[in-house]
Tab-separated table of C-alpha atoms in Angstrom:
chain	number	residue	atom	x	y	z
A	1	MET	CA	-80.112	15.050	-152.600
A	2	ASN	CA	-81.877	18.450	-152.367
A	3	LEU	CA	-84.012	18.105	-155.148
A	4	ASP	CA	-85.444	14.728	-154.025
A	5	ARG	CA	-85.986	15.999	-150.765
A	6	THR	CA	-87.910	18.785	-152.077
A	7	LYS	CA	-89.936	16.662	-153.962
A	8	HIS	CA	-90.576	14.215	-150.965
A	9	LEU	CA	-91.766	17.344	-149.131
A	10	PHE	CA	-94.020	18.797	-151.904
A	11	LEU	CA	-95.790	15.535	-152.309
A	12	ALA	CA	-96.647	15.050	-148.533
A	13	THR	CA	-97.918	18.662	-148.625
A	14	MET	CA	-100.244	17.979	-151.249
A	15	ALA	CA	-101.491	14.812	-149.730
A	16	CYS	CA	-101.913	16.561	-146.380
A	17	PHE	CA	-103.938	19.623	-148.387
A	18	LEU	CA	-105.710	16.926	-150.552
A	19	TRP	CA	-107.101	14.789	-147.324
A	20	ALA	CA	-108.323	18.131	-145.800
A	21	SER	CA	-110.053	19.409	-148.910
A	22	VAL	CA	-112.001	15.897	-149.231
A	23	ALA	CA	-112.832	16.226	-145.172
A	24	HIS	CA	-114.106	19.806	-145.761
A	25	GLY	CA	-115.054	19.959	-149.409
A	26	GLN	CA	-116.757	16.627	-149.617
A	27	THR	CA	-119.409	14.646	-148.123
A	28	ALA	CA	-118.582	11.335	-146.809
A	29	PRO	CA	-120.657	8.625	-149.111
A	30	LYS	CA	-123.386	6.742	-147.677
A	31	MET	CA	-122.222	3.066	-146.650
A	32	THR	CA	-124.002	-0.056	-145.501
A	33	MET	CA	-123.835	1.007	-141.846
A	34	THR	CA	-124.624	4.734	-142.482
A	35	THR	CA	-127.191	6.167	-140.396
A	36	ASP	CA	-128.722	9.614	-139.663
A	37	ILE	CA	-126.127	11.294	-137.087
A	38	PRO	CA	-127.643	13.574	-134.089
A	39	GLY	CA	-126.132	17.093	-135.089
A	40	THR	CA	-125.658	17.717	-130.856
A	41	ILE	CA	-122.551	15.116	-130.905
A	42	SER	CA	-120.810	16.335	-133.958
A	43	THR	CA	-118.473	19.159	-134.178
A	44	PRO	CA	-118.047	21.830	-136.725
A	45	ASP	CA	-115.321	22.638	-138.662
A	46	LYS	CA	-115.438	25.967	-137.072
A	47	VAL	CA	-116.593	26.902	-133.098
A	48	GLU	CA	-116.401	30.669	-132.395
A	49	THR	CA	-115.531	31.274	-128.399
A	50	ASN	CA	-115.434	34.168	-126.715
A	51	ARG	CA	-112.417	33.191	-124.550
A	52	LEU	CA	-110.249	30.901	-127.016
A	53	GLY	CA	-111.515	32.486	-130.526
A	54	THR	CA	-111.961	30.122	-133.491
A	55	LEU	CA	-111.349	26.555	-132.942
A	56	GLU	CA	-110.653	24.586	-136.013
A	57	PHE	CA	-111.216	20.959	-136.295
A	58	VAL	CA	-110.685	18.862	-139.688
A	59	ASP	CA	-113.721	16.548	-139.549
A	60	GLY	CA	-113.783	16.208	-135.396
A	61	PHE	CA	-109.813	16.046	-135.446
A	62	PRO	CA	-108.177	19.683	-133.614
A	63	THR	CA	-105.788	21.378	-135.446
A	64	ASP	CA	-102.084	21.775	-134.433
A	65	GLU	CA	-103.474	25.500	-133.534
A	66	THR	CA	-106.374	24.081	-131.621
A	67	THR	CA	-104.818	21.612	-129.789
A	68	ARG	CA	-102.165	24.140	-128.586
A	69	LYS	CA	-104.880	26.709	-127.444
A	70	VAL	CA	-106.745	24.207	-125.626
A	71	TYR	CA	-103.967	22.508	-123.893
A	72	ASP	CA	-103.094	26.104	-122.746
A	73	HIS	CA	-106.332	26.748	-121.213
A	74	LEU	CA	-106.658	23.592	-119.684
A	75	ASP	CA	-103.497	23.810	-117.623
A	76	PHE	CA	-104.754	27.371	-116.770
A	77	MET	CA	-107.887	25.946	-115.368
A	78	ARG	CA	-106.352	23.415	-113.644
A	79	GLY	CA	-103.738	26.133	-112.218
A	80	VAL	CA	-107.117	28.000	-111.066
A	81	GLU	CA	-108.601	25.544	-109.256
A	82	VAL	CA	-105.653	24.716	-107.728
A	83	PHE	CA	-105.202	28.091	-105.920
A	84	LEU	CA	-109.153	27.505	-105.013
A	85	ASN	CA	-108.954	24.251	-103.776
A	86	ALA	CA	-105.727	24.265	-102.097
A	87	LEU	CA	-105.790	27.267	-100.596
A	88	PRO	CA	-106.681	26.466	-97.119
A	89	GLY	CA	-103.333	23.823	-96.906
A	90	ALA	CA	-101.213	26.866	-98.073
A	91	SER	CA	-102.723	29.155	-95.312
A	92	VAL	CA	-101.764	26.307	-92.847
A	93	GLU	CA	-98.088	25.831	-94.718
A	94	ALA	CA	-97.793	29.742	-94.424
A	95	ALA	CA	-98.421	29.576	-90.829
A	96	ARG	CA	-95.977	27.042	-90.095
A	97	VAL	CA	-93.301	28.966	-91.780
A	98	GLY	CA	-94.334	32.056	-90.020
A	99	PHE	CA	-94.450	29.978	-87.227
A	100	ALA	CA	-90.817	28.608	-87.589
A	101	SER	CA	-89.380	31.957	-88.122
A	102	GLN	CA	-90.045	33.059	-84.504
A	103	GLY	CA	-88.554	29.651	-83.474
A	104	ALA	CA	-91.547	27.266	-83.066
A	105	SER	CA	-89.893	24.749	-85.635
A	106	ASP	CA	-90.612	21.930	-82.789
A	107	ASN	CA	-93.228	20.358	-80.377
A	108	GLN	CA	-91.654	22.108	-77.618
A	109	THR	CA	-92.271	25.833	-78.380
A	110	VAL	CA	-95.331	28.030	-77.496
A	111	LEU	CA	-95.455	31.412	-79.394
A	112	MET	CA	-97.454	33.413	-77.062
A	113	MET	CA	-99.187	36.925	-77.684
A	114	GLU	CA	-98.709	37.736	-73.848
A	115	ASN	CA	-99.186	41.650	-74.356
A	116	LEU	CA	-102.170	40.831	-77.011
A	117	MET	CA	-101.417	40.795	-80.956
A	118	ASP	CA	-101.217	43.902	-82.652
A	119	SER	CA	-101.027	45.121	-86.283
A	120	LYS	CA	-96.870	44.488	-86.344
A	121	SER	CA	-97.178	40.774	-87.410
A	122	LEU	CA	-99.358	39.352	-90.156
A	123	PHE	CA	-102.508	36.918	-89.561
A	124	LEU	CA	-105.355	36.348	-90.872
A	125	THR	CA	-108.188	38.210	-89.099
A	126	PRO	CA	-107.161	37.990	-85.655
A	127	ASN	CA	-108.513	39.671	-82.770
A	128	THR	CA	-106.832	42.099	-80.449
A	129	GLU	CA	-109.117	40.777	-77.046
A	130	SER	CA	-107.531	37.590	-76.937
A	131	VAL	CA	-104.198	36.276	-75.645
A	132	TYR	CA	-103.015	33.922	-78.305
A	133	SER	CA	-100.715	30.741	-77.845
A	134	MET	CA	-99.319	29.058	-80.944
A	135	MET	CA	-97.843	25.820	-81.754
A	136	TRP	CA	-96.845	23.419	-84.871
A	137	LEU	CA	-97.448	19.813	-83.939
A	138	ASP	CA	-95.612	16.758	-85.565
A	139	THR	CA	-96.232	13.557	-85.026
A	140	LYS	CA	-93.773	11.821	-87.750
A	141	GLN	CA	-91.466	10.534	-84.877
A	142	GLY	CA	-94.742	8.968	-82.913
A	143	PRO	CA	-98.232	10.024	-81.084
A	144	LEU	CA	-97.883	13.248	-79.095
A	145	VAL	CA	-99.691	14.302	-75.590
A	146	LEU	CA	-100.954	17.526	-75.238
A	147	GLU	CA	-101.633	18.604	-71.895
A	148	THR	CA	-103.873	22.103	-71.949
A	149	PRO	CA	-104.678	24.984	-69.791
A	150	PRO	CA	-107.991	25.869	-68.162
A	151	ASN	CA	-110.400	28.356	-69.644
A	152	VAL	CA	-109.587	28.537	-73.274
A	153	LEU	CA	-110.585	27.898	-76.926
A	154	GLY	CA	-108.571	26.016	-78.554
A	155	VAL	CA	-108.222	24.266	-81.959
A	156	LEU	CA	-106.225	21.940	-83.892
A	157	ASP	CA	-106.396	21.597	-87.656
A	158	ASP	CA	-104.276	19.317	-89.870
A	159	HIS	CA	-101.812	20.364	-92.437
A	160	TRP	CA	-104.665	20.819	-95.170
A	161	PHE	CA	-106.791	22.882	-93.065
A	162	GLN	CA	-109.339	19.867	-92.251
A	163	TYR	CA	-110.766	20.181	-88.425
A	164	VAL	CA	-108.966	17.592	-86.104
A	165	GLY	CA	-110.498	18.458	-82.780
A	166	ASP	CA	-111.085	20.967	-80.188
A	167	VAL	CA	-109.014	21.529	-76.345
A	168	GLY	CA	-110.884	24.155	-73.869
A	169	ASN	CA	-114.000	25.437	-73.625
A	170	ALA	CA	-115.419	23.719	-76.348
A	171	GLY	CA	-113.600	20.912	-76.253
A	172	PRO	CA	-114.047	17.305	-74.411
A	173	ASP	CA	-112.310	18.961	-71.453
A	174	ARG	CA	-115.099	21.573	-71.124
A	175	GLY	CA	-112.759	24.274	-70.271
A	176	LYS	CA	-110.992	22.429	-67.531
A	177	GLY	CA	-107.992	21.536	-69.199
A	178	GLY	CA	-106.827	17.779	-69.939
A	179	LYS	CA	-104.282	15.615	-71.558
A	180	PHE	CA	-104.723	14.743	-75.271
A	181	LEU	CA	-103.357	12.206	-77.633
A	182	LEU	CA	-102.682	12.960	-81.030
A	183	LEU	CA	-102.200	10.464	-83.289
A	184	PRO	CA	-100.182	10.227	-86.569
A	185	PRO	CA	-101.837	9.100	-89.495
A	186	GLY	CA	-102.506	5.314	-90.255
A	187	TYR	CA	-101.720	4.678	-86.686
A	188	THR	CA	-101.858	1.108	-85.476
A	189	GLY	CA	-100.467	1.074	-82.099
A	190	LYS	CA	-101.856	0.625	-78.788
A	191	VAL	CA	-103.797	3.417	-77.476
A	192	PRO	CA	-103.548	3.892	-74.090
A	193	GLU	CA	-106.790	4.986	-71.335
A	194	GLY	CA	-106.826	8.410	-69.654
A	195	TYR	CA	-106.753	10.842	-73.139
A	196	HIS	CA	-108.549	12.227	-74.938
A	197	VAL	CA	-107.741	11.280	-78.313
A	198	PHE	CA	-107.227	12.932	-81.595
A	199	ARG	CA	-106.604	11.067	-84.821
A	200	SER	CA	-105.048	13.388	-87.508
A	201	SER	CA	-105.007	12.612	-91.046
A	202	THR	CA	-101.415	14.785	-91.395
A	203	PHE	CA	-98.499	14.630	-89.515
A	204	GLY	CA	-98.040	18.374	-89.633
A	205	ASN	CA	-100.836	20.043	-87.510
A	206	LEU	CA	-101.836	23.786	-86.652
A	207	PHE	CA	-102.505	24.229	-82.688
A	208	PHE	CA	-103.250	27.761	-81.089
A	209	TRP	CA	-105.824	28.595	-78.348
A	210	ARG	CA	-107.136	31.794	-76.985
A	211	GLY	CA	-107.283	33.059	-73.440
A	212	PHE	CA	-109.236	35.663	-71.752
A	213	LEU	CA	-108.381	38.884	-70.433
A	214	ASP	CA	-108.888	38.973	-66.368
A	215	ASN	CA	-110.359	43.115	-65.709
A	216	GLY	CA	-108.082	44.041	-68.625
A	217	SER	CA	-105.221	42.157	-67.948
A	218	THR	CA	-103.375	39.190	-69.778
A	219	THR	CA	-101.992	37.791	-66.200
A	220	THR	CA	-103.858	34.659	-65.616
A	221	ALA	CA	-103.843	34.060	-69.320
A	222	VAL	CA	-100.404	33.826	-69.890
A	223	ASN	CA	-99.672	32.203	-66.318
A	224	ASN	CA	-102.085	29.545	-67.113
A	225	THR	CA	-100.625	28.827	-70.269
A	226	LYS	CA	-97.068	28.706	-68.853
A	227	GLN	CA	-98.142	26.753	-65.595
A	228	PHE	CA	-100.489	23.986	-67.852
A	229	THR	CA	-99.227	23.438	-71.415
A	230	LYS	CA	-96.841	20.661	-72.119
A	231	VAL	CA	-96.476	18.946	-75.551
A	232	TYR	CA	-94.414	15.668	-75.474
A	233	ARG	CA	-93.895	12.397	-77.283
A	234	LEU	CA	-96.283	9.634	-75.520
A	235	SER	CA	-92.849	7.708	-75.564
A	236	GLU	CA	-91.594	10.568	-73.229
A	237	ALA	CA	-94.321	10.193	-70.757
A	238	GLU	CA	-92.251	9.320	-68.190
A	239	ASN	CA	-89.445	12.183	-68.283
A	240	PRO	CA	-91.251	15.132	-70.633
A	241	PRO	CA	-88.968	17.571	-72.180
A	242	LYS	CA	-89.091	21.174	-70.948
A	243	MET	CA	-91.216	23.939	-72.525
A	244	LYS	CA	-90.348	26.649	-74.068
A	245	PHE	CA	-92.376	29.955	-74.106
A	246	ILE	CA	-91.551	32.874	-76.605
A	247	ASN	CA	-93.363	36.114	-76.106
A	248	VAL	CA	-94.189	37.454	-80.027
A	249	SER	CA	-96.315	40.270	-79.283
A	250	GLY	CA	-95.097	43.615	-81.473
A	251	LYS	CA	-93.381	41.234	-83.661
A	252	ALA	CA	-93.064	42.045	-87.387
A	253	PHE	CA	-93.809	38.102	-88.900
A	254	ASN	CA	-95.931	36.568	-91.640
A	255	THR	CA	-98.072	33.803	-91.565
A	256	ILE	CA	-100.224	34.367	-94.818
A	257	HIS	CA	-100.001	32.261	-98.136
A	258	SER	CA	-98.879	33.743	-101.088
A	259	ASN	CA	-100.463	35.275	-103.825
A	260	ASP	CA	-98.073	34.534	-106.546
A	261	PHE	CA	-96.399	31.910	-108.089
A	262	HIS	CA	-94.844	31.142	-104.813
A	263	PHE	CA	-98.210	29.971	-104.199
A	264	TYR	CA	-97.699	26.549	-105.678
A	265	LYS	CA	-94.485	25.786	-104.028
A	266	GLU	CA	-95.962	26.111	-100.677
A	267	VAL	CA	-98.758	23.335	-101.634
A	268	ASN	CA	-95.866	21.272	-103.037
A	269	ASP	CA	-94.399	21.023	-99.583
A	270	ILE	CA	-97.489	19.866	-98.170
A	271	VAL	CA	-97.593	17.100	-100.875
A	272	GLN	CA	-93.934	16.198	-100.091
A	273	TYR	CA	-94.068	16.096	-96.484
A	274	GLU	CA	-97.571	14.628	-95.846
A	275	PRO	CA	-99.227	11.071	-97.111
A	276	ASN	CA	-101.513	11.309	-100.474
A	277	GLU	CA	-104.005	9.708	-98.121
A	278	ALA	CA	-104.683	13.041	-96.416
A	279	PHE	CA	-106.415	14.687	-98.758
A	280	HIS	CA	-108.919	13.952	-101.848
A	281	PRO	CA	-107.971	12.356	-104.710
A	282	GLU	CA	-109.209	15.085	-107.160
A	283	THR	CA	-107.426	17.205	-105.625
A	284	LEU	CA	-104.274	15.768	-105.848
A	285	GLY	CA	-105.085	14.738	-109.506
A	286	LEU	CA	-105.304	18.476	-110.409
A	287	LEU	CA	-101.993	19.173	-108.486
A	288	ALA	CA	-100.373	16.336	-110.511
A	289	ALA	CA	-102.002	17.757	-113.552
A	290	ILE	CA	-99.921	21.103	-112.889
A	291	GLY	CA	-96.892	18.910	-112.048
A	292	ILE	CA	-97.039	18.888	-108.022
A	293	GLU	CA	-96.730	15.221	-107.291
A	294	LYS	CA	-95.315	13.830	-104.405
A	295	GLY	CA	-91.908	11.921	-104.891
A	296	LYS	CA	-91.146	13.933	-108.087
A	297	PRO	CA	-89.424	17.612	-108.302
A	298	PHE	CA	-91.710	20.707	-108.885
A	299	THR	CA	-89.830	22.000	-111.726
A	300	PRO	CA	-92.311	23.587	-114.335
A	301	ASP	CA	-90.686	24.650	-117.724
A	302	THR	CA	-90.957	27.967	-118.716
A	303	ARG	CA	-94.398	27.553	-120.675
A	304	MET	CA	-95.924	26.314	-117.428
A	305	LYS	CA	-94.579	28.483	-115.326
A	306	ASN	CA	-95.957	31.686	-117.473
A	307	ILE	CA	-99.406	29.967	-117.552
A	308	LEU	CA	-99.466	29.501	-113.628
A	309	THR	CA	-98.492	32.546	-113.248
A	310	GLU	CA	-101.328	34.121	-114.921
A	311	ALA	CA	-103.688	31.698	-113.292
A	312	VAL	CA	-102.724	32.119	-109.660
A	313	ALA	CA	-103.352	35.946	-110.848
A	314	VAL	CA	-106.671	35.005	-111.652
A	315	GLY	CA	-107.411	32.544	-108.812
A	316	ASN	CA	-106.362	35.261	-106.305
A	317	ALA	CA	-108.795	38.049	-108.144
A	318	THR	CA	-111.592	35.444	-108.203
A	319	ALA	CA	-111.066	34.794	-104.185
A	320	ARG	CA	-110.791	38.483	-103.349
A	321	ALA	CA	-114.038	38.746	-105.727
A	322	ILE	CA	-115.704	36.051	-103.343
A	323	THR	CA	-114.790	37.303	-100.134
A	324	PHE	CA	-115.085	41.043	-100.348
A	325	ARG	CA	-117.952	41.236	-102.939
A	326	THR	CA	-119.640	37.983	-102.374
A	327	ARG	CA	-122.649	37.218	-104.758
A	328	MET	CA	-123.863	34.230	-101.949
A	329	LYS	CA	-127.076	35.852	-101.090
A	330	GLU	CA	-127.660	33.766	-97.978
A	331	ALA	CA	-124.117	35.106	-96.538
A	332	TYR	CA	-126.018	38.584	-95.736
A	333	TYR	CA	-127.326	38.537	-92.082
A	334	TYR	CA	-130.037	40.869	-93.223
A	335	PRO	CA	-131.539	42.386	-96.240
A	336	ASP	CA	-129.700	45.154	-97.856
A	337	SER	CA	-127.352	45.138	-95.575
A	338	ALA	CA	-123.292	44.921	-95.957
A	339	TRP	CA	-122.735	42.513	-92.710
A	340	PHE	CA	-122.128	38.775	-94.043
A	341	THR	CA	-121.012	35.653	-92.276
A	342	GLY	CA	-117.763	33.720	-92.577
A	343	PHE	CA	-119.262	30.742	-91.861
A	344	VAL	CA	-122.127	30.380	-95.088
A	345	GLY	CA	-124.687	27.871	-94.517
A	346	GLY	CA	-123.581	27.513	-90.925
A	347	ASP	CA	-120.908	24.583	-91.292
A	348	TYR	CA	-117.675	24.273	-90.681
A	349	ARG	CA	-117.046	21.743	-93.423
A	350	PHE	CA	-118.930	23.661	-96.063
A	351	ILE	CA	-121.591	21.361	-96.609
A	352	SER	CA	-124.801	22.718	-98.287
A	353	GLN	CA	-126.672	19.674	-98.467
A	354	PRO	CA	-125.353	16.116	-97.951
A	355	GLY	CA	-122.610	15.369	-100.332
A	356	VAL	CA	-122.432	18.896	-101.360
A	357	ARG	CA	-119.773	20.994	-100.727
A	358	ASN	CA	-119.992	25.093	-101.319
A	359	LEU	CA	-116.911	26.094	-103.085
A	360	ASP	CA	-117.513	29.549	-102.763
A	361	ALA	CA	-118.289	29.487	-99.026
A	362	ARG	CA	-115.134	27.710	-98.392
A	363	THR	CA	-112.927	29.923	-100.802
A	364	LEU	CA	-114.281	33.036	-98.531
A	365	PHE	CA	-113.731	31.751	-95.309
A	366	HIS	CA	-110.161	30.529	-96.133
A	367	TYR	CA	-109.324	33.503	-98.005
A	368	TYR	CA	-110.310	35.819	-94.895
A	369	ALA	CA	-110.016	34.012	-92.056
A	370	THR	CA	-108.338	30.925	-90.181
A	371	GLY	CA	-109.030	28.264	-87.548
A	372	VAL	CA	-111.294	25.669	-88.707
A	373	THR	CA	-114.150	24.335	-85.566
A	374	PRO	CA	-117.392	23.513	-85.236
A	375	ALA	CA	-117.194	26.051	-82.226
A	376	MET	CA	-117.270	28.731	-84.846
A	377	ALA	CA	-119.995	27.684	-86.536
A	378	LEU	CA	-122.514	26.597	-84.415
A	379	LYS	CA	-125.238	28.899	-82.769
A	380	ARG	CA	-125.058	28.635	-79.296
A	381	VAL	CA	-126.694	31.126	-76.741
A	382	GLY	CA	-124.342	32.719	-73.962
A	383	ILE	CA	-121.676	30.424	-75.072
A	384	GLY	CA	-118.241	30.723	-77.718
A	385	SER	CA	-118.599	33.657	-80.601
A	386	GLN	CA	-120.077	35.132	-82.870
A	387	TYR	CA	-118.851	37.031	-86.513
A	388	ALA	CA	-120.111	39.601	-88.800
A	389	ALA	CA	-117.925	41.291	-91.249
A	390	ALA	CA	-118.648	43.812	-93.764
A	391	THR	CA	-116.184	45.559	-96.750
A	392	THR	CA	-118.809	48.330	-97.774
A	393	ASP	CA	-121.241	51.193	-96.455
A	394	SER	CA	-124.446	51.608	-96.470
A	395	GLN	CA	-124.440	52.777	-99.720
A	396	GLY	CA	-122.897	49.396	-101.075
A	397	LYS	CA	-119.301	51.418	-102.013
A	398	PRO	CA	-116.546	50.045	-100.523
A	399	LEU	CA	-114.891	50.986	-97.378
A	400	ASP	CA	-112.656	54.456	-97.883
A	401	GLY	CA	-109.707	54.928	-95.952
A	402	SER	CA	-109.765	58.474	-96.775
A	403	LYS	CA	-113.706	58.708	-95.610
A	404	THR	CA	-115.124	59.226	-92.016
A	405	TYR	CA	-118.221	56.779	-91.082
A	406	THR	CA	-120.271	56.513	-88.377
A	407	ILE	CA	-122.031	53.065	-86.931
A	408	HIS	CA	-124.845	52.567	-84.471
A	409	LEU	CA	-125.238	49.658	-82.090
A	410	PRO	CA	-128.606	49.782	-80.690
A	411	PRO	CA	-129.302	49.342	-77.211
A	412	ASN	CA	-128.750	46.056	-75.385
A	413	ILE	CA	-126.053	44.836	-77.390
A	414	PRO	CA	-126.451	41.232	-77.279
A	415	ALA	CA	-122.923	40.149	-75.840
A	416	LYS	CA	-122.896	38.446	-72.275
A	417	ASN	CA	-118.931	39.007	-72.419
A	418	PHE	CA	-117.780	41.595	-74.326
A	419	TRP	CA	-118.018	42.808	-78.350
A	420	SER	CA	-115.851	44.216	-80.425
A	421	PHE	CA	-114.828	45.845	-84.132
A	422	VAL	CA	-111.581	44.826	-85.546
A	423	VAL	CA	-110.109	46.556	-88.577
A	424	TYR	CA	-108.462	44.820	-91.259
A	425	ASP	CA	-106.330	46.019	-94.418
A	426	ASN	CA	-107.711	44.598	-97.731
A	427	GLN	CA	-104.637	43.822	-99.166
A	428	THR	CA	-103.411	41.366	-96.536
A	429	ARG	CA	-106.457	40.564	-94.498
A	430	SER	CA	-104.115	41.616	-91.417
A	431	MET	CA	-105.109	44.197	-88.919
A	432	LEU	CA	-104.530	47.820	-90.545
A	433	GLN	CA	-101.390	49.427	-89.489
A	434	THR	CA	-102.012	52.815	-88.296
A	435	ASP	CA	-100.692	55.048	-85.622
A	436	GLN	CA	-102.896	53.446	-83.475
A	437	GLN	CA	-100.898	50.206	-82.025
A	438	PHE	CA	-104.549	47.855	-81.999
A	439	PRO	CA	-106.682	49.064	-84.523
A	440	SER	CA	-110.000	48.262	-82.645
A	441	ILE	CA	-112.581	48.855	-80.344
A	442	GLY	CA	-114.988	47.489	-77.918
A	443	SER	CA	-116.897	47.012	-74.642
A	444	GLN	CA	-113.647	46.188	-72.932
A	445	LYS	CA	-112.058	49.668	-73.867
A	446	GLU	CA	-112.012	51.496	-70.476
A	447	ASP	CA	-112.961	55.105	-71.746
A	448	ILE	CA	-115.700	54.153	-74.308
A	449	VAL	CA	-118.707	56.399	-74.538
A	450	VAL	CA	-122.097	54.518	-73.833
A	451	ASN	CA	-125.177	56.358	-74.260
A	452	PRO	CA	-128.061	56.430	-71.867
A	453	ASP	CA	-130.144	53.629	-73.364
A	454	SER	CA	-127.071	51.633	-73.742
A	455	SER	CA	-126.562	51.801	-77.422
A	456	VAL	CA	-122.816	52.957	-78.600
A	457	ASP	CA	-121.915	55.010	-82.016
A	458	VAL	CA	-118.704	54.643	-83.075
A	459	TRP	CA	-116.662	56.423	-85.683
A	460	PHE	CA	-113.836	55.229	-88.598
A	461	GLY	CA	-112.099	57.702	-90.595
A	462	PRO	CA	-107.938	59.259	-90.719
A	463	THR	CA	-108.625	61.738	-88.079
A	464	ALA	CA	-111.043	61.846	-84.996
A	465	PRO	CA	-114.260	63.544	-85.107
A	466	LYS	CA	-114.222	66.130	-82.464
A	467	GLY	CA	-115.576	64.854	-79.255
A	468	HIS	CA	-115.678	61.256	-80.384
A	469	GLU	CA	-112.137	60.878	-79.327
A	470	SER	CA	-112.838	57.668	-77.249
A	471	ASN	CA	-114.857	55.750	-79.904
A	472	TRP	CA	-112.655	56.414	-82.842
A	473	VAL	CA	-110.855	54.140	-85.093
A	474	GLN	CA	-108.297	55.485	-87.494
A	475	THR	CA	-108.238	54.501	-91.233
A	476	ILE	CA	-105.469	55.530	-93.572
A	477	PRO	CA	-106.018	57.639	-96.864
A	478	GLY	CA	-105.714	55.941	-99.885
A	479	LYS	CA	-105.973	52.717	-98.041
A	480	SER	CA	-109.010	50.384	-98.414
A	481	TRP	CA	-110.632	48.221	-95.345
A	482	ASN	CA	-112.719	46.210	-93.881
A	483	VAL	CA	-114.031	44.972	-90.415
A	484	LEU	CA	-115.225	41.975	-88.202
A	485	PHE	CA	-117.683	42.946	-85.540
A	486	ARG	CA	-117.396	40.106	-82.617
A	487	LEU	CA	-119.669	38.726	-79.956
A	488	TYR	CA	-118.220	36.840	-77.189
A	489	GLY	CA	-120.976	35.094	-75.261
A	490	PRO	CA	-123.783	35.778	-78.088
A	491	GLU	CA	-127.350	36.262	-76.589
A	492	GLN	CA	-130.759	34.696	-78.592
A	493	SER	CA	-131.341	38.565	-79.812
A	494	TRP	CA	-128.533	38.349	-82.268
A	495	PHE	CA	-129.550	34.763	-83.560
A	496	ASP	CA	-133.209	35.903	-83.984
A	497	LYS	CA	-132.045	38.837	-85.429
A	498	THR	CA	-134.522	40.942	-82.804
A	499	TRP	CA	-131.309	43.483	-82.589
A	500	LYS	CA	-129.968	44.459	-85.872
A	501	LEU	CA	-126.508	45.887	-86.350
A	502	GLY	CA	-126.115	49.290	-88.033
A	503	GLU	CA	-124.137	50.120	-91.523
A	504	PHE	CA	-121.057	52.451	-91.917
A	505	GLU	CA	-122.902	55.638	-92.403
A	506	PRO	CA	-120.166	58.161	-94.643
A	507	ILE	CA	-120.294	61.713	-93.184
A	508	GLN	CA	-117.834	63.173	-95.217
């Protein structure tokens, strides 16, 4: 029996060898239907690539080794693309989990930064000058009524970070406060009158708003939120449940998505909870290709988990390059400047021309920031806010926590309401955690020194330059950082660029 088996294997091997030899060593005979085949559509027996090495074929048929290589590469590419395309959703999911860790897991709990947000909590590029209030809304049990406070800037985004609507100063209530009705996906019931109606593609929704300081005090904004904010099911309108408000100022908790394998689990949680109709078929197809599919467990085998672990690392590196060292020339405010916008192209959907999405612009924003609304992207003189980010100094070098920098704000700073700088850690994109509770400075700071011509000079470094302590923000040796400059109530000179923000000049 062993002899017969050996003979059988020998004959099979010889047959394969002869077939390969014919394919490699002989030219196929010319047949009746033979035509000249363009070289452009043929595949050579060997193809040399930089990324995958040598790819081999037998008359166009991939060998076992080539098949393995290209499938590993295909799964890897899809893993990277999932990171870049599903990043917005993972960011919202991380916020949901972070909110829940502080008690906001239902529709009646508001997390409030009653004493402003400091660097203890981990949020993507928040500010230190607004009174943040945050909720997670879920319409799986039916439509929700939202009663909102006056004089706020608020936004609803769905579970995939798609814009749903604005409330407050940029919303249909025009800052007076109002009643809104949030409808679940696919809702076909009766819509009562008397509400501003929002329709969301997902059951879960991120809802947050910002109140404003009144002569440096948070009291008015806090009281307005507690007095006027109500969220309840439409079916409970006659007897709404009591709201709960939790002060989370100074609390340490995380709302930022993962940059390791856990990222795919965050995305899987969205897919399992939300309807497929809520997102794009192509992206859901990418997710399905790596094993994330509604109604099925996400259990990659060892091979796939290893590939995805590398893919998320490359995806994260790609997002960091796009964000911190963007090659989009249209992102920069001025020629040869470090200052760039988070809304490249001025569109909250990142549409560069009809039907075309600027993918790098979307990645830049969602990796760096949070809260998608037209109000942040629109150019409106004296209304809303404008933002400029910088990650490098005047010499194009990364901002270094061991160095001291100065920056000059020319006279007549174009902020009707106020301006500020906030410093962020490049690792977390959250506020830099230093000895200063608030790693920021701005026009609302009581002892800030303003020059006689209304210009302002600010210093950033590990120690305060002598004589400039009031205009200094602390950095940390060994930590890289970036900064956002904010203008609230931006004036015309910002938009027409007759006023130009200075660069970070290293002084040691």
